[in-house]
Protein backbone atom coordinates (compact mmCIF):
# COMPACT_ATOMS: atom_id res chain seq x y z
CA UNK A 1 -6.68 32.90 14.67
CA UNK A 2 -4.28 31.12 11.87
CA UNK A 3 -3.85 27.83 13.53
CA UNK A 4 -3.06 24.06 11.05
CA UNK A 5 -4.87 21.17 10.59
CA UNK A 6 -0.88 19.57 11.91
CA UNK A 7 -1.72 21.44 15.05
CA UNK A 8 -5.19 20.00 15.34
CA UNK A 9 -4.36 16.39 14.80
CA UNK A 10 -1.10 17.23 17.63
CA UNK A 11 -3.28 19.14 20.76
CA UNK A 12 -6.25 15.49 19.63
CA UNK A 13 -3.61 13.32 19.62
CA UNK A 14 -2.98 15.06 23.19
CA UNK A 15 -6.43 14.97 23.89
CA UNK A 16 -6.65 10.82 23.35
CA UNK A 17 -3.29 10.48 25.24
CA UNK A 18 -3.17 12.89 28.39
CA UNK A 19 1.40 12.58 27.55
CA UNK A 20 3.18 14.67 25.53
CA UNK A 21 5.62 11.82 25.38
CA UNK A 22 3.08 9.49 23.63
CA UNK A 23 1.52 11.38 21.45
CA UNK A 24 5.43 12.45 20.13
CA UNK A 25 5.80 8.49 19.86
CA UNK A 26 1.85 8.07 17.80
CA UNK A 27 2.90 10.49 15.73
CA UNK A 28 5.64 10.04 15.01
CA UNK A 29 7.46 12.82 16.02
CA UNK A 30 10.05 14.70 18.70
CA UNK A 31 9.02 15.35 21.68
CA UNK A 32 10.40 18.85 21.41
CA UNK A 33 8.48 18.93 18.31
CA UNK A 34 5.21 18.16 19.86
CA UNK A 35 5.37 20.76 23.00
CA UNK A 36 6.36 23.47 19.72
CA UNK A 37 3.03 22.42 18.56
CA UNK A 38 1.56 23.06 21.45
CA UNK A 39 2.39 25.92 22.17
CA UNK A 40 2.05 27.72 18.51
CA UNK A 41 -1.97 26.34 19.24
CA UNK A 42 -2.14 27.57 22.75
CA UNK A 43 -0.65 30.55 21.71
CA UNK A 44 -3.55 31.29 19.79
CA UNK A 45 -6.10 31.38 22.61
CA UNK A 46 -6.54 33.42 25.16
CA UNK A 47 -7.73 30.91 27.45
CA UNK A 48 -5.33 28.34 29.20
CA UNK A 49 -6.03 24.75 27.08
CA UNK A 50 -3.95 22.44 29.50
CA UNK A 51 -2.46 22.63 32.93
CA UNK A 52 0.22 20.95 34.08
CA UNK A 53 0.17 19.17 37.75
CA UNK A 54 2.14 16.91 38.99
CA UNK A 55 4.55 16.78 35.79
CA UNK A 56 1.03 15.41 33.98
CA UNK A 57 -0.14 17.31 31.36
CA UNK A 58 -4.60 17.08 31.35
CA UNK A 59 -6.83 19.93 29.25
CA UNK A 60 -8.63 22.53 30.95
CA UNK A 61 -12.21 22.80 30.36
CA UNK A 62 -12.63 25.44 27.72
CA UNK A 63 -8.90 22.51 26.15
CA UNK A 64 -11.87 19.65 26.00
CA UNK A 65 -13.92 21.98 23.81
CA UNK A 66 -11.10 22.35 21.35
CA UNK A 67 -10.73 18.31 21.27
CA UNK A 68 -14.18 17.87 20.32
CA UNK A 69 -14.04 20.33 17.80
CA UNK A 70 -10.63 19.32 16.48
CA UNK A 71 -12.04 15.94 16.20
CA UNK A 72 -14.12 17.26 13.86
CA UNK A 73 -12.20 19.15 11.75
CA UNK A 74 -9.76 16.49 11.19
CA UNK A 75 -13.00 13.57 10.99
CA UNK A 76 -14.63 15.74 7.90
CA UNK A 77 -10.57 17.01 6.59
CA UNK A 78 -10.06 13.00 5.57
CA UNK A 79 -13.97 12.61 4.92
CA UNK A 80 -12.36 15.14 2.33
CA UNK A 81 -9.34 13.51 0.38
CA UNK A 82 -11.83 10.32 0.63
CA UNK A 83 -13.51 11.76 -1.25
CA UNK A 84 -11.78 12.44 -3.99
CA UNK A 85 -10.08 9.15 -4.19
CA UNK A 86 -13.32 8.15 -4.68
CA UNK A 87 -14.00 10.05 -7.54
CA UNK A 88 -10.91 9.51 -8.41
CA UNK A 89 -11.55 5.61 -8.86
CA UNK A 90 -9.00 4.97 -5.94
CA UNK A 91 -9.01 2.43 -3.26
CA UNK A 92 -9.62 4.20 0.48
CA UNK A 93 -9.16 4.01 3.93
CA UNK A 94 -7.74 1.97 6.83
CA UNK A 95 -6.48 -1.63 7.04
CA UNK A 96 -6.08 -2.33 11.14
CA UNK A 97 -3.66 -5.54 11.29
CA UNK A 98 -2.48 -7.07 14.91
CA UNK A 99 0.32 -8.25 14.95
CA UNK A 100 2.97 -10.31 17.32
CA UNK A 101 6.30 -9.85 18.55
CA UNK A 102 8.09 -11.59 16.12
CA UNK A 103 5.96 -11.09 13.05
CA UNK A 104 7.45 -7.29 13.14
CA UNK A 105 10.45 -9.27 11.13
CA UNK A 106 7.37 -10.35 8.43
CA UNK A 107 4.53 -8.06 8.44
CA UNK A 108 6.15 -5.04 6.70
CA UNK A 109 7.24 -6.95 3.48
CA UNK A 110 3.73 -8.10 2.74
CA UNK A 111 2.17 -4.26 3.29
CA UNK A 112 4.89 -2.60 1.39
CA UNK A 113 4.32 -3.71 -2.10
CA UNK A 114 -0.14 -2.94 -1.61
CA UNK A 115 0.41 0.17 0.02
CA UNK A 116 2.17 1.95 -2.33
CA UNK A 117 -0.42 0.65 -5.12
CA UNK A 118 -2.58 2.59 -3.14
CA UNK A 119 -1.37 5.94 -1.34
CA UNK A 120 -4.72 6.77 -0.18
CA UNK A 121 -4.93 4.41 2.13
CA UNK A 122 -3.73 4.47 6.02
CA UNK A 123 -2.23 1.54 7.44
CA UNK A 124 -2.51 0.84 11.76
CA UNK A 125 -0.24 -1.83 12.40
CA UNK A 126 -0.22 -3.02 16.03
CA UNK A 127 2.95 -4.86 17.73
CA UNK A 128 2.08 -6.37 20.73
CA UNK A 129 2.04 -9.64 22.95
CA UNK A 130 0.02 -12.77 21.84
CA UNK A 131 -2.15 -12.37 24.07
CA UNK A 132 -3.41 -8.82 22.81
CA UNK A 133 -3.55 -9.52 19.25
CA UNK A 134 -5.96 -12.51 20.38
CA UNK A 135 -8.13 -10.28 22.05
CA UNK A 136 -8.09 -7.83 19.05
CA UNK A 137 -9.62 -9.82 17.08
CA UNK A 138 -11.86 -11.17 19.27
CA UNK A 139 -13.22 -8.38 19.52
CA UNK A 140 -13.60 -7.27 16.18
CA UNK A 141 -10.57 -4.20 16.36
CA UNK A 142 -8.65 -4.48 13.73
CA UNK A 143 -8.99 -6.66 10.51
CA UNK A 144 -6.21 -9.17 10.36
CA UNK A 145 -4.08 -10.37 12.52
CA UNK A 146 -0.46 -12.21 12.37
CA UNK A 147 0.50 -15.35 14.14
CA UNK A 148 2.19 -18.96 14.24
CA UNK A 149 0.07 -20.89 16.30
CA UNK A 150 -4.04 -20.63 15.44
CA UNK A 151 -5.95 -19.45 18.48
CA UNK A 152 -7.67 -22.62 20.26
CA UNK A 153 -10.87 -19.96 21.82
CA UNK A 154 -11.71 -18.06 17.99
CA UNK A 155 -13.77 -19.41 14.90
CA UNK A 156 -10.76 -18.16 12.74
CA UNK A 157 -10.31 -18.50 8.74
CA UNK A 158 -6.12 -18.31 7.61
CA UNK A 159 -3.77 -17.49 5.09
CA UNK A 160 -0.45 -19.14 5.41
CA UNK A 161 1.97 -16.57 4.26
CA UNK A 162 5.81 -18.34 4.68
CA UNK A 163 7.30 -21.56 7.60
CA UNK A 164 8.41 -20.08 11.01
CA UNK A 165 11.48 -22.25 12.16
CA UNK A 166 13.00 -22.33 15.84
CA UNK A 167 15.77 -23.25 16.02
CA UNK A 168 18.13 -24.28 19.57
CA UNK A 169 20.39 -20.11 19.28
CA UNK A 170 23.29 -18.97 21.60
CA UNK A 171 27.01 -17.99 21.41
CA UNK A 172 29.24 -20.96 20.40
CA UNK A 173 29.48 -23.64 22.55
CA UNK A 174 33.06 -24.28 23.92
CA UNK A 175 32.74 -27.66 25.95
CA UNK A 176 32.67 -30.34 23.38
CA UNK A 177 30.69 -33.40 26.08
CA UNK A 178 27.79 -30.44 24.98
CA UNK A 179 28.25 -31.07 21.15
CA UNK A 180 25.90 -33.33 20.67
CA UNK A 181 22.50 -33.08 18.72
CA UNK A 182 21.00 -35.12 21.46
CA UNK A 183 17.96 -33.88 22.92
CA UNK A 184 18.85 -33.44 26.80
CA UNK A 185 21.57 -31.65 25.55
CA UNK A 186 18.74 -28.55 26.87
CA UNK A 187 19.54 -30.33 29.92
CA UNK A 188 22.92 -28.87 30.61
CA UNK A 189 22.05 -25.31 28.58
CA UNK A 190 20.86 -22.27 30.52
CA UNK A 191 17.60 -21.83 29.16
CA UNK A 192 15.78 -18.56 28.08
CA UNK A 193 11.94 -18.48 28.07
CA UNK A 194 9.85 -16.04 26.48
CA UNK A 195 6.96 -15.17 29.15
CA UNK A 196 3.66 -16.96 29.75
CA UNK A 197 1.25 -16.96 26.13
CA UNK A 198 4.10 -16.69 24.14
CA UNK A 199 3.82 -19.23 20.73
CA UNK A 200 7.87 -19.52 20.87
CA UNK A 201 7.25 -20.58 24.72
CA UNK A 202 4.05 -22.30 23.84
CA UNK A 203 6.09 -23.78 21.49
CA UNK A 204 9.72 -24.44 23.53
CA UNK A 205 7.56 -25.77 26.10
CA UNK A 206 6.13 -28.84 23.57
CA UNK A 207 9.59 -29.86 22.56
CA UNK A 208 10.82 -29.91 26.49
CA UNK A 209 7.53 -32.29 27.86
CA UNK A 210 7.46 -34.26 24.45
CA UNK A 211 11.54 -35.38 24.87
CA UNK A 212 11.03 -35.48 29.21
CA UNK A 213 13.81 -33.18 29.67
CA UNK A 214 14.32 -31.25 32.96
CA UNK A 215 15.60 -27.92 32.32
CA UNK A 216 17.51 -25.49 33.79
CA UNK A 217 14.83 -21.61 33.42
CA UNK A 218 17.74 -18.76 33.89
CA UNK A 219 15.81 -15.95 32.43
CA UNK A 220 12.29 -15.09 31.46
CA UNK A 221 12.01 -12.15 28.86
CA UNK A 222 8.30 -10.50 27.55
CA UNK A 223 9.80 -9.94 23.85
CA UNK A 224 12.66 -12.15 21.49
CA UNK A 225 14.02 -8.74 21.25
CA UNK A 226 15.03 -8.91 24.67
CA UNK A 227 15.83 -12.98 23.72
CA UNK A 228 18.25 -12.43 21.40
CA UNK A 229 20.38 -9.22 23.44
CA UNK A 230 20.29 -11.78 25.81
CA UNK A 231 21.87 -14.10 24.03
CA UNK A 232 24.17 -12.08 23.09
CA UNK A 233 25.49 -11.53 26.22
CA UNK A 234 25.84 -14.71 26.65
CA UNK A 235 24.02 -15.36 29.00
CA UNK A 236 22.51 -18.72 28.00
CA UNK A 237 20.29 -20.51 25.24
CA UNK A 238 16.94 -20.03 23.48
CA UNK A 239 14.74 -22.01 21.12
CA UNK A 240 13.87 -18.97 18.62
CA UNK A 241 12.52 -18.23 15.70
CA UNK A 242 14.66 -17.81 12.83
CA UNK A 243 13.37 -15.10 11.07
CA UNK A 244 14.88 -12.17 13.46
CA UNK A 245 17.86 -13.60 14.61
CA UNK A 246 19.37 -13.50 10.54
CA UNK A 247 21.78 -10.90 11.14
CA UNK A 248 23.43 -11.98 13.55
CA UNK A 249 23.69 -15.74 12.11
CA UNK A 250 25.66 -14.33 9.24
CA UNK A 251 27.87 -12.49 11.17
CA UNK A 252 28.39 -15.48 13.73
CA UNK A 253 27.55 -13.73 17.31
CA UNK A 254 24.75 -16.41 17.02
CA UNK A 255 24.97 -20.08 16.54
CA UNK A 256 23.01 -22.86 15.86
CA UNK A 257 23.18 -25.13 18.07
CA UNK A 258 22.06 -29.02 16.11
CA UNK A 259 19.79 -30.68 18.00
CA UNK A 260 17.60 -33.51 17.12
CA UNK A 261 14.03 -33.25 16.31
CA UNK A 262 15.23 -28.81 14.98
CA UNK A 263 13.85 -26.99 13.89
CA UNK A 264 10.87 -26.87 14.70
CA UNK A 265 8.03 -25.47 12.37
CA UNK A 266 4.71 -23.59 12.27
CA UNK A 267 3.33 -21.10 9.46
CA UNK A 268 3.42 -17.25 10.02
CA UNK A 269 -0.49 -17.40 9.55
CA UNK A 270 -2.68 -14.50 8.51
CA UNK A 271 -6.01 -15.34 10.22
CA UNK A 272 -9.20 -13.47 10.53
CA UNK A 273 -12.08 -13.83 12.13
CA UNK A 274 -14.58 -16.22 10.28
CA UNK A 275 -17.82 -14.05 10.78
CA UNK A 276 -16.20 -10.85 10.00
CA UNK A 277 -18.03 -8.95 7.25
CA UNK A 278 -14.70 -7.33 5.26
CA UNK A 279 -14.53 -3.72 4.14
CA UNK A 280 -13.79 -2.92 0.21
CA UNK A 281 -9.92 -2.13 1.54
CA UNK A 282 -9.35 -5.49 3.48
CA UNK A 283 -11.24 -7.40 0.48
CA UNK A 284 -8.68 -5.68 -1.49
CA UNK A 285 -5.30 -6.63 0.39
CA UNK A 286 -6.25 -10.11 1.18
CA UNK A 287 -6.61 -10.44 -2.80
CA UNK A 288 -3.37 -9.11 -3.29
CA UNK A 289 -2.08 -11.65 -0.52
CA UNK A 290 -3.37 -14.19 -2.07
CA UNK A 291 -2.33 -13.40 -5.54
CA UNK A 292 1.22 -11.72 -4.90
CA UNK A 293 2.91 -13.93 -1.25
CA UNK A 294 4.68 -16.30 -3.23
CA UNK A 295 6.54 -13.97 -4.84
CA UNK A 296 7.40 -11.49 -1.96
CA UNK A 297 8.81 -14.34 -0.34
CA UNK A 298 11.00 -15.10 -3.16
CA UNK A 299 12.48 -11.57 -2.96
CA UNK A 300 12.56 -10.79 0.62
CA UNK A 301 13.45 -14.04 2.46
CA UNK A 302 15.72 -15.37 -0.43
CA UNK A 303 17.98 -15.45 2.73
CA UNK A 304 15.63 -18.42 4.90
CA UNK A 305 16.62 -21.33 2.84
CA UNK A 306 20.16 -20.51 3.50
CA UNK A 307 19.01 -22.75 7.51
C-alpha cells in the first residue's frame, strides 16, 4: 500500500460530511479532484470503503474502520508538526472565529497579517447568520465572534475594530418627488429586508419604528449579498452596511439615497465570552489586534471616509 496523507485527509473528510460535494467545499477542492483521490485510495484496498445508495455515498463497516484509523494518523501528524514548531519557538495551534455574513468584508483584513506572521497556525473562520454566530460563542465552539450588535443574552467582552455605517441604498431615483431627505420618503419606496434575527434588519426596523413610519416590504432575503443583487436588479431599496457595497458605489451602479438621520452607525466588534480561557494563539491574536487595528483600518479601509 502507498496511500498518502492527502488521501487520508480527503477520505476522513468524506466520512465526516457523507458527501463528495461538501467534502470538496470544505477542502477547497473541486468535486472531480475529491472523487479521483477517493478512487485512488479505494484502489489500494480489496474491500469496498464506500457504497452509493440512491445517489448518496455511505461508508461500509470497513470504511468506518479506516476512517477512524485515518483520524488517529492525521491527529498524530498534526501533533508532530506542532512539536516541530514548538522546538523552533514558533506559535502553533488553531484560531477559530465565527463571523456574521456581512463581516466577510471586514474580518479577513484583520486576520491576514497575523496569519502571515505565524505560518504554523490553522485558521477556522465560519461565515454564517447572526443567530448561529451567537450560538457558537455561547457553546464555546469558537475563540471569537465578529458582530455589529452586541448580544443581549451573553456576558461578553469586546474590542471595537472599525465603524459600521448603514445607508439607504438603491438605484438612482428618477421621480423628483422622492428626492426629499425626509425619513417619510421610506414610505414611498419598496423596501427589501434581511431575515429575522439579522443585525442589519434590527437596525433598519429600529429606525422605521422611531420615526413611526408605515413602509412597504417587497422582499425578505437571507444575506446582504442577495439584497445587493436585488438592489442592482431594481427591485427596491434597503438600509445596508457601507462595507459591502464599495465597488457598486464607486461605479455608480448603486447610490446612497440621502435621508435625514442616516447613516446609522454601530461598530464592527470582536467579542468573546467573559469567562473564556484563551489559548496562547487566541491571546496572541488579541494582543496583535490591540496593537495593529488602527493601522489595518488606515491601510485597508481608507475609502470608507469618502461616504
